[in-house]
XYZ file of C-alpha atoms in Angstrom:
548
model
C 54.730 52.377 -20.991
C 51.198 53.429 -21.891
C 48.029 51.529 -22.688
C 45.566 53.364 -24.914
C 42.104 52.247 -25.955
C 41.098 52.964 -29.583
C 39.211 56.217 -30.156
C 39.515 57.276 -26.539
C 41.105 60.558 -25.388
C 42.839 59.122 -22.343
C 45.642 56.672 -21.652
C 46.740 54.687 -18.633
C 50.201 55.054 -17.158
C 52.183 52.036 -16.024
C 51.754 53.096 -12.402
C 47.987 53.492 -12.525
C 45.920 50.974 -10.526
C 43.751 50.236 -13.539
C 46.807 49.480 -15.675
C 48.121 47.193 -12.954
C 44.722 45.515 -12.920
C 44.841 44.967 -16.667
C 48.403 43.689 -16.717
C 47.554 41.259 -13.898
C 44.965 39.825 -16.265
C 46.322 36.920 -18.308
C 44.369 37.748 -21.444
C 42.492 40.740 -22.816
C 41.680 42.074 -26.231
C 40.512 45.366 -27.770
C 37.711 45.809 -30.240
C 36.067 49.010 -31.442
C 36.036 51.373 -28.460
C 35.853 48.601 -25.878
C 38.451 46.650 -23.989
C 37.287 43.199 -22.920
C 39.184 41.561 -20.087
C 39.049 37.973 -18.885
C 40.785 36.394 -15.943
C 39.442 33.053 -14.854
C 41.383 32.399 -11.665
C 40.326 35.160 -9.323
C 39.338 38.189 -11.390
C 37.171 38.503 -14.450
C 36.561 42.026 -15.615
C 35.204 43.983 -18.530
C 36.413 47.538 -19.030
C 34.334 49.949 -21.069
C 34.845 53.681 -21.399
C 32.215 55.982 -19.925
C 30.345 53.239 -18.099
C 29.585 53.120 -14.385
C 30.850 50.400 -12.096
C 29.163 47.171 -11.227
C 30.818 44.147 -9.676
C 30.010 40.901 -7.989
C 31.798 37.857 -6.701
C 30.718 34.259 -6.899
C 32.186 32.011 -4.261
C 33.106 28.459 -5.193
C 35.238 26.174 -3.004
C 38.189 28.264 -1.767
C 38.227 30.901 -4.496
C 35.870 33.400 -5.989
C 35.499 35.183 -9.290
C 34.793 38.866 -9.743
C 33.058 40.245 -12.792
C 33.135 43.986 -13.233
C 32.446 46.916 -15.508
C 34.638 49.878 -14.600
C 34.500 53.469 -15.787
C 37.596 55.602 -16.379
C 38.579 56.440 -12.810
C 41.339 58.852 -13.677
C 39.770 61.476 -15.927
C 39.501 63.986 -13.088
C 42.562 62.798 -11.234
C 45.036 63.200 -14.108
C 44.614 66.985 -14.343
C 45.476 67.386 -10.671
C 48.314 64.900 -10.441
C 50.944 67.235 -11.912
C 50.303 69.718 -9.111
C 50.923 67.184 -6.331
C 54.051 65.821 -4.699
C 54.761 62.114 -5.139
C 53.629 61.411 -1.592
C 50.423 63.410 -2.015
C 49.770 61.832 -5.393
C 50.071 58.318 -3.973
C 47.806 59.183 -1.064
C 45.212 60.772 -3.352
C 45.261 57.791 -5.677
C 44.702 55.384 -2.794
C 41.746 57.455 -1.606
C 39.976 57.334 -4.963
C 36.638 55.513 -4.547
C 37.493 53.318 -7.509
C 40.868 52.380 -6.036
C 39.319 51.621 -2.631
C 36.649 49.525 -4.312
C 39.181 47.585 -6.351
C 41.244 46.943 -3.215
C 38.157 45.658 -1.366
C 37.201 43.401 -4.261
C 40.741 42.044 -4.435
C 40.468 41.096 -0.764
C 37.054 39.521 -1.375
C 38.537 37.506 -4.218
C 41.540 36.430 -2.150
C 39.476 35.465 0.904
C 36.453 34.070 -0.923
C 34.224 36.511 0.949
C 31.001 36.387 -1.030
C 28.851 38.459 1.308
C 31.327 41.320 1.504
C 31.817 41.273 -2.257
C 28.093 41.464 -2.841
C 27.827 44.439 -0.503
C 30.210 46.343 -2.773
C 27.346 47.259 -5.039
C 25.743 45.038 -7.650
C 22.598 46.399 -9.235
C 20.431 45.357 -12.144
C 21.876 48.150 -14.249
C 25.331 46.653 -13.940
C 24.053 43.162 -14.729
C 22.165 44.428 -17.770
C 25.280 46.271 -18.880
C 27.252 43.054 -18.621
C 24.806 41.295 -20.937
C 24.895 44.282 -23.272
C 28.666 43.951 -23.559
C 28.378 40.178 -24.058
C 25.892 40.813 -26.866
C 28.136 43.463 -28.397
C 31.022 41.008 -28.450
C 28.875 38.790 -30.663
C 27.995 41.696 -32.947
C 31.676 42.584 -33.188
C 32.349 38.921 -34.085
C 34.587 38.450 -31.075
C 34.843 34.692 -30.586
C 33.799 33.828 -27.010
C 35.721 31.303 -24.961
C 34.756 29.171 -21.981
C 35.565 31.961 -19.529
C 33.330 34.401 -21.423
C 30.359 32.031 -21.405
C 30.924 31.169 -17.752
C 31.014 34.851 -16.789
C 27.766 35.441 -18.650
C 26.219 32.420 -16.924
C 27.177 33.901 -13.565
C 25.528 37.163 -14.537
C 22.385 35.174 -15.378
C 22.542 33.431 -12.014
C 22.807 36.785 -10.273
C 19.622 37.798 -12.069
C 18.114 34.592 -10.654
C 17.698 33.195 -14.159
C 19.263 29.700 -14.058
C 17.428 28.813 -17.270
C 19.453 31.428 -19.138
C 22.633 30.179 -17.436
C 21.873 26.650 -18.648
C 21.151 27.848 -22.188
C 24.557 29.528 -22.231
C 26.202 26.202 -21.350
C 24.302 24.532 -24.173
C 25.505 27.269 -26.532
C 29.052 26.489 -25.487
C 28.628 22.936 -26.695
C 27.169 24.237 -29.942
C 30.242 26.433 -30.438
C 32.549 23.482 -29.953
C 33.669 24.686 -26.511
C 33.883 22.051 -23.783
C 32.191 23.270 -20.582
C 34.034 22.967 -17.285
C 32.575 22.206 -13.866
C 32.438 25.921 -13.079
C 30.418 26.488 -16.271
C 27.551 24.408 -14.869
C 27.579 25.923 -11.391
C 25.355 28.970 -12.069
C 22.595 26.853 -13.600
C 22.839 23.930 -11.198
C 22.985 25.965 -8.001
C 20.334 28.350 -9.355
C 17.821 25.567 -10.014
C 18.571 23.957 -6.648
C 18.053 27.260 -4.850
C 14.659 27.676 -6.528
C 13.663 24.098 -5.661
C 13.435 23.102 -9.336
C 14.734 19.589 -8.803
C 13.891 18.208 -12.252
C 15.773 21.050 -13.941
C 18.719 20.505 -11.600
C 18.764 16.806 -12.539
C 18.711 17.826 -16.209
C 21.816 19.959 -15.684
C 23.418 17.045 -13.841
C 22.700 14.699 -16.781
C 24.186 17.238 -19.178
C 27.324 17.315 -17.030
C 27.624 13.529 -17.142
C 27.154 13.502 -20.920
C 29.899 16.127 -21.227
C 32.285 14.077 -19.107
C 32.267 16.634 -16.265
C 32.403 15.108 -12.779
C 30.468 16.781 -9.985
C 32.332 17.537 -6.764
C 31.046 17.791 -3.212
C 29.470 21.229 -3.637
C 27.356 20.145 -6.611
C 26.397 16.771 -5.122
C 25.493 18.389 -1.809
C 23.232 20.893 -3.592
C 21.508 18.066 -5.483
C 21.196 16.153 -2.214
C 19.520 19.113 -0.498
C 17.021 19.822 -3.265
C 16.188 16.096 -3.402
C 15.572 16.064 0.353
C 13.520 19.264 0.210
C 11.360 17.819 -2.573
C 11.036 14.504 -0.663
C 12.720 12.579 -3.493
C 13.998 9.704 -1.364
C 15.279 7.769 -4.382
C 17.431 10.711 -5.467
C 18.658 11.279 -1.911
C 19.826 7.655 -1.870
C 21.544 8.093 -5.237
C 23.304 11.297 -4.163
C 24.497 9.748 -0.913
C 26.229 7.013 -2.864
C 27.703 9.539 -5.268
C 28.975 11.490 -2.277
C 30.482 8.280 -0.888
C 32.347 7.630 -4.131
C 33.451 11.223 -4.702
C 34.666 12.622 -1.390
C 34.820 9.909 1.294
C 34.745 12.430 4.218
C 32.128 15.183 4.014
C 32.390 18.875 4.829
C 30.244 20.367 7.574
C 27.725 21.855 5.114
C 27.082 18.412 3.629
C 26.858 16.865 7.091
C 24.109 19.319 8.047
C 22.149 18.494 4.878
C 22.355 14.798 5.753
C 21.317 15.422 9.354
C 18.248 17.354 8.221
C 17.278 14.567 5.848
C 17.542 11.756 8.376
C 15.559 13.757 10.956
C 12.743 14.490 8.501
C 9.416 12.632 8.384
C 10.083 11.680 4.757
C 13.215 9.780 5.752
C 11.288 7.865 8.428
C 8.546 6.874 5.997
C 10.786 5.536 3.241
C 12.174 1.985 3.164
C 11.136 -1.658 3.187
C 10.415 -3.850 6.190
C 11.375 -7.044 4.371
C 14.362 -7.476 2.099
C 16.382 -10.197 0.460
C 19.344 -10.747 2.791
C 21.199 -12.778 0.178
C 20.887 -10.041 -2.411
C 22.124 -7.448 0.075
C 25.162 -9.587 0.937
C 25.838 -10.116 -2.749
C 25.781 -6.355 -3.257
C 28.273 -5.881 -0.422
C 30.683 -8.403 -1.949
C 30.459 -6.875 -5.417
C 31.033 -3.408 -3.988
C 34.156 -4.466 -2.103
C 32.505 -3.950 1.298
C 30.978 -1.011 3.101
C 27.844 -0.609 0.954
C 25.235 -2.644 -0.887
C 23.284 -0.153 -3.012
C 19.973 -2.046 -2.669
C 17.964 0.951 -1.437
C 16.606 2.055 1.940
C 16.274 -0.848 4.378
C 13.845 -0.732 7.285
C 11.173 1.751 8.291
C 10.622 4.113 11.155
C 12.191 7.195 12.655
C 15.955 7.588 12.405
C 18.225 8.240 15.360
C 20.909 10.712 14.268
C 23.911 11.550 16.458
C 27.446 12.870 16.175
C 29.855 10.301 17.507
C 33.349 8.806 17.262
C 34.853 5.424 16.397
C 37.154 3.534 18.734
C 40.517 2.202 17.535
C 38.812 -0.911 16.169
C 36.159 0.995 14.222
C 33.290 0.360 16.635
C 30.707 3.163 16.651
C 30.429 4.945 19.986
C 26.668 5.298 19.476
C 25.160 2.183 17.888
C 28.141 -0.148 18.594
C 28.172 -1.331 14.994
C 31.649 -2.142 13.646
C 32.823 -0.518 10.434
C 34.565 -2.565 7.778
C 37.822 -2.253 5.885
C 36.977 -1.924 2.207
C 39.057 -4.024 -0.152
C 41.303 -2.596 -2.867
C 41.418 -4.500 -6.128
C 45.040 -5.732 -6.679
C 44.676 -4.846 -10.360
C 43.912 -1.263 -9.370
C 47.157 -1.156 -7.384
C 49.139 -2.477 -10.335
C 47.599 0.041 -12.719
C 48.247 2.851 -10.253
C 51.911 1.849 -9.890
C 52.328 1.863 -13.673
C 50.701 5.287 -14.079
C 52.812 6.620 -11.211
C 56.010 5.347 -12.855
C 54.988 6.937 -16.150
C 54.353 10.322 -14.513
C 57.598 10.164 -12.557
C 59.593 9.313 -15.682
C 58.100 12.315 -17.458
C 58.946 14.735 -14.647
C 62.219 13.321 -13.357
C 65.401 12.694 -15.312
C 64.275 9.463 -16.941
C 67.567 7.624 -16.469
C 67.547 8.459 -12.732
C 64.088 7.023 -12.155
C 64.726 3.972 -14.341
C 67.847 3.302 -12.270
C 65.753 3.478 -9.112
C 63.203 1.014 -10.488
C 65.994 -1.419 -11.323
C 67.541 -0.957 -7.858
C 64.155 -1.582 -6.227
C 63.619 -4.790 -8.200
C 67.031 -6.016 -7.051
C 66.747 -5.092 -3.357
C 62.985 -5.240 -2.761
C 60.313 -5.877 -1.824
C 60.183 -4.112 1.539
C 57.624 -4.201 4.344
C 57.806 -0.419 4.773
C 59.139 2.683 3.037
C 60.293 5.715 5.037
C 60.156 9.292 3.746
C 63.467 10.055 5.440
C 63.442 13.841 5.143
C 59.907 14.165 6.481
C 60.508 11.864 9.446
C 63.904 13.353 10.301
C 62.353 16.824 10.460
C 58.998 15.951 12.062
C 58.495 18.210 15.114
C 62.170 19.210 14.879
C 63.970 22.467 14.091
C 66.877 20.593 12.509
C 67.232 17.213 10.844
C 67.321 14.573 13.573
C 69.031 11.275 12.716
C 68.233 9.876 16.158
C 64.502 10.273 15.518
C 64.830 8.661 12.111
C 66.793 5.763 13.632
C 64.137 5.257 16.320
C 61.387 4.967 13.711
C 63.431 2.588 11.554
C 64.010 0.320 14.570
C 60.311 0.371 15.476
C 59.402 -0.631 11.934
C 61.923 -3.462 11.965
C 60.419 -4.853 15.175
C 56.884 -4.995 13.736
C 58.001 -6.222 10.312
C 56.843 -9.790 9.529
C 60.290 -10.489 8.036
C 62.151 -8.470 10.715
C 63.825 -6.663 7.844
C 64.887 -3.013 7.838
C 62.511 -0.673 6.005
C 63.752 1.236 2.964
C 64.814 4.779 3.864
C 64.733 7.261 1.008
C 66.806 10.403 1.455
C 68.009 13.075 -0.918
C 71.728 12.926 -1.704
C 72.331 16.207 0.138
C 70.956 14.650 3.361
C 73.295 11.698 3.026
C 76.501 13.599 2.292
C 76.252 16.996 3.985
C 75.510 18.662 7.312
C 74.560 16.328 10.194
C 75.350 13.303 7.991
C 79.059 14.008 8.509
C 78.825 13.379 12.254
C 80.643 10.085 12.954
C 77.630 8.395 14.554
C 75.299 9.479 11.758
C 77.791 8.456 9.090
C 78.116 5.034 10.687
C 74.314 4.692 10.789
C 73.957 5.619 7.112
C 76.694 3.206 6.095
C 74.995 0.369 7.963
C 71.690 1.045 6.164
C 73.440 1.312 2.830
C 75.313 -1.981 3.315
C 72.025 -3.659 4.246
C 70.380 -2.406 1.038
C 67.979 -0.302 3.110
C 68.986 3.206 1.994
C 68.485 4.912 -1.341
C 69.777 8.441 -1.930
C 67.956 10.316 -4.665
C 70.168 12.316 -7.055
C 70.589 16.082 -7.245
C 67.626 17.848 -8.832
C 65.211 15.001 -8.105
C 61.987 15.096 -6.128
C 62.038 12.518 -3.302
C 58.244 12.256 -3.354
C 58.140 10.301 -6.620
C 60.617 7.760 -5.283
C 59.115 6.934 -1.892
C 55.558 6.910 -3.234
C 56.383 4.612 -6.141
C 58.358 2.295 -3.850
C 55.453 1.998 -1.388
C 52.847 1.379 -4.098
C 54.928 -1.133 -6.070
C 55.968 -3.036 -2.904
C 52.346 -2.959 -1.631
C 53.691 -1.991 1.765
C 53.449 0.639 4.497
C 54.558 4.226 3.825
C 55.844 6.197 6.801
C 55.409 9.945 6.346
C 53.505 12.850 7.878
C 53.213 14.429 4.441
C 49.508 15.031 3.755
C 50.187 14.450 0.036
C 47.887 17.217 -1.148
C 50.185 19.419 -3.234
C 50.408 19.742 -7.013
C 52.438 16.577 -7.498
C 49.750 14.407 -5.942
C 46.987 16.256 -7.773
C 48.595 15.033 -10.991
C 47.601 11.499 -10.044
C 43.990 12.445 -10.806
C 42.320 9.311 -9.478
C 40.085 8.419 -6.564
C 42.248 5.348 -5.999
C 45.011 7.351 -4.326
C 43.086 8.448 -1.185
C 41.877 4.867 -0.728
C 45.400 3.541 -1.039
C 46.806 6.214 1.278
C 44.237 5.432 3.949
C 45.274 1.774 4.077
C 49.034 2.251 3.773
C 50.133 5.551 5.338
C 51.753 5.386 8.776
C 52.198 8.707 10.545
C 54.373 9.901 13.374
C 52.624 10.858 16.603
C 54.220 12.708 19.484
C 52.623 11.678 22.755
C 53.207 13.372 26.116
C 53.061 9.964 27.758
C 55.738 8.441 25.516
C 59.431 9.287 25.652
C 59.724 9.663 21.893
C 57.830 9.517 18.600
C 55.493 6.592 18.064
C 53.956 5.116 14.938
C 50.293 5.780 14.220
C 49.217 2.809 12.100
C 46.454 2.874 9.464
C 43.001 2.262 10.951
C 41.584 -1.281 10.644
C 38.493 0.204 8.995
C 37.863 2.520 6.049
C 37.189 6.202 6.745
C 34.469 6.563 4.153
C 30.671 6.743 4.103
C 29.441 3.254 4.960
C 26.024 1.653 4.467
C 25.483 -1.442 6.587
C 23.648 -4.650 5.749
C 21.032 -3.616 8.321
C 20.387 -0.276 6.615
C 22.236 2.077 8.977
C 24.661 4.768 7.789
C 27.952 6.095 9.146
C 29.322 9.265 7.592
C 32.805 10.599 8.418
C 33.329 14.346 8.456
C 36.471 16.385 7.866
C 36.362 17.501 11.505
C 39.224 15.771 13.321
C 42.041 13.646 11.937
C 42.192 10.655 14.322
C 45.783 11.539 15.197
C 45.553 14.629 17.398
C 41.757 14.947 17.675
C 39.124 12.220 17.179
C 37.219 12.396 13.914
C 33.510 13.193 14.089
C 31.109 10.724 12.481
C 27.428 11.047 11.732
C 25.600 7.888 12.838
C 22.091 7.318 11.440
C 20.203 4.222 12.588
C 16.530 3.320 12.779
C 15.254 3.878 16.298
C 13.145 0.737 15.951
C 15.257 -2.225 14.826
C 13.538 -4.587 12.450
C 14.392 -8.183 11.673
C 15.303 -8.547 8.004
C 13.559 -11.382 6.227
C 13.883 -13.119 2.891
C 11.298 -11.987 0.347
C-alpha cells in the first residue's frame, strides 16, 4: 500500500514512520501539492513537501496537542534502503533525526510534557510557515473546520499574539463553526499571561455568549489576572464561579488563592458594616455555604493549610462547615434523565423490568454495588465480606431492613456462588426481596446508580464513578449527590474487618461564611486514607457585623 502526494516524485511505503503517522490521523486531505493533516486528540500536523520541520505542543489538562510541518524525511534514506538487511534498515530508520524527533514528540503528547516538547525546536520560521499554509488553504478554497482554526489560534498564541488568536475564534463564528473550549484557550491564556485583564474578560464574555463553559484552568487564569490587577470584584466573582464549577481545587488554583489572600489588596477590600439579614437571606437562597454579598470585613487575612475533623470543624479557625441542601426537584429530574440514558444504552425491556421490580420491592435505605464490595481489597470475590457489609447496613438502617444488593447474573449463578453457604445466603436475600441480578450483557452501574438516586438513599461502593458512563450524565448535580450519598469501604488495621465510611456531615466544596471567612478544599487527600487539605482564610482582626 502506497500513499502518494500529487505532483511529487516520492511515495511513502506502508512501513514508513511518516505513513504510520498519517494513518494514525483520523482525517487528512490533499490539495494541490500539499497534504493537510488534522488530528485533534493528541496530534495535529501539516505535511508539506520540501519544507523544514517545526513543531510545538500546547499542554491543556492531561493532554497536549502537537502542530507540525514536516519535510520528506526519506528522500536520502530510500536510495540506501535496498542495500541494507532488514535489521540494518530498521536500525537506520530509527536513527533518522526525523524519526527520533517524531518519537520524542509522541512521548511529549502522551505525557503532556510541554517543556520538553517546546525544547524540540520551535522557531519563528516554523510558525510563519504554519500561517502561510493556513492562508494557502483559504486560497485553495479548502473549508476550515474547528480543529484548523484552533491550530491556527495556537500558532498565534505561540507568537504571543492573543489578539490574533481571538480574531480567529470570531472568524469561526462568522463561518458558522461553533467554537469549543479549547478554541478559546490560546486567546484567554495569552491575554491573562500579558496582564490584559479587560481583554481576557472580553474573551470570557464571548465564551458565555457561545454557550461554552469555562473549566478550572480558565477560571484559575482569570482569577490570577484579576488578583494581579487588583480587581477585587472580579476575584470575588471568579471564586464563586470556581465554587460552582469544580468544588475541590487543584494545587495551582490553591496557590493563586493563597497569593491573593496574603496580598495587601485583599486586606484593604471589604466592608466593616453589613446587613446581617441580607447575608442570611443570601445563604438561604443559595442552599447554604455561601451568600454572594461581597467581601465582608476589613484587615489582613490569616491564610493556613488545615484539615476538618469528622464533624466539619476547621482545625484552624474552629468554624463549622455546613451541609449544603440539594433541591428535591433536582433529584427527581436527575433520576428521570438517568433512566432515559440507561434505557438508551441497555436493552430497554431489561431496564424497564428493573424499574417495575424496584417500584414493587422498594424503597430501600441503602443500595449495594455487590461486585465492587465483594472484590474490594480481595483477589477473588468474597461473599463473606459482602455479607458483613449487608449486616452492618441493616443494623444502622432506620427500618432495620436489608439493603438492596445488585449483582450481575454471572455472580449469582457461577463460581463461588455455587458454594452451599453462599447459595444459601443468596437465596435468603432473594426471598427477602433484597437481591437483584442484572441480566447477561447489562452494565450493573446503571442499575445500582438509578436505584440509589430514585430511592434517595445511601449507595455503598468504592467505585469513584469517573469513567465514560458517568461522564454521560453531564451535570454538576452528580458530584453533589455522590458526596451526600456514597458510602465507601475502609480497611482499618485496628478493626477486624471492613468498616463503612459514611458521607461527611458537611459539604466538601468552597464555602463562604456569614462572617466573611473562606474555606477551600483541595484535591490533596480523600478523607478516607489521608485527610483532605483545606485552605482556611479568615480576617486576623475579627469585626462585629452590624446592620446598615
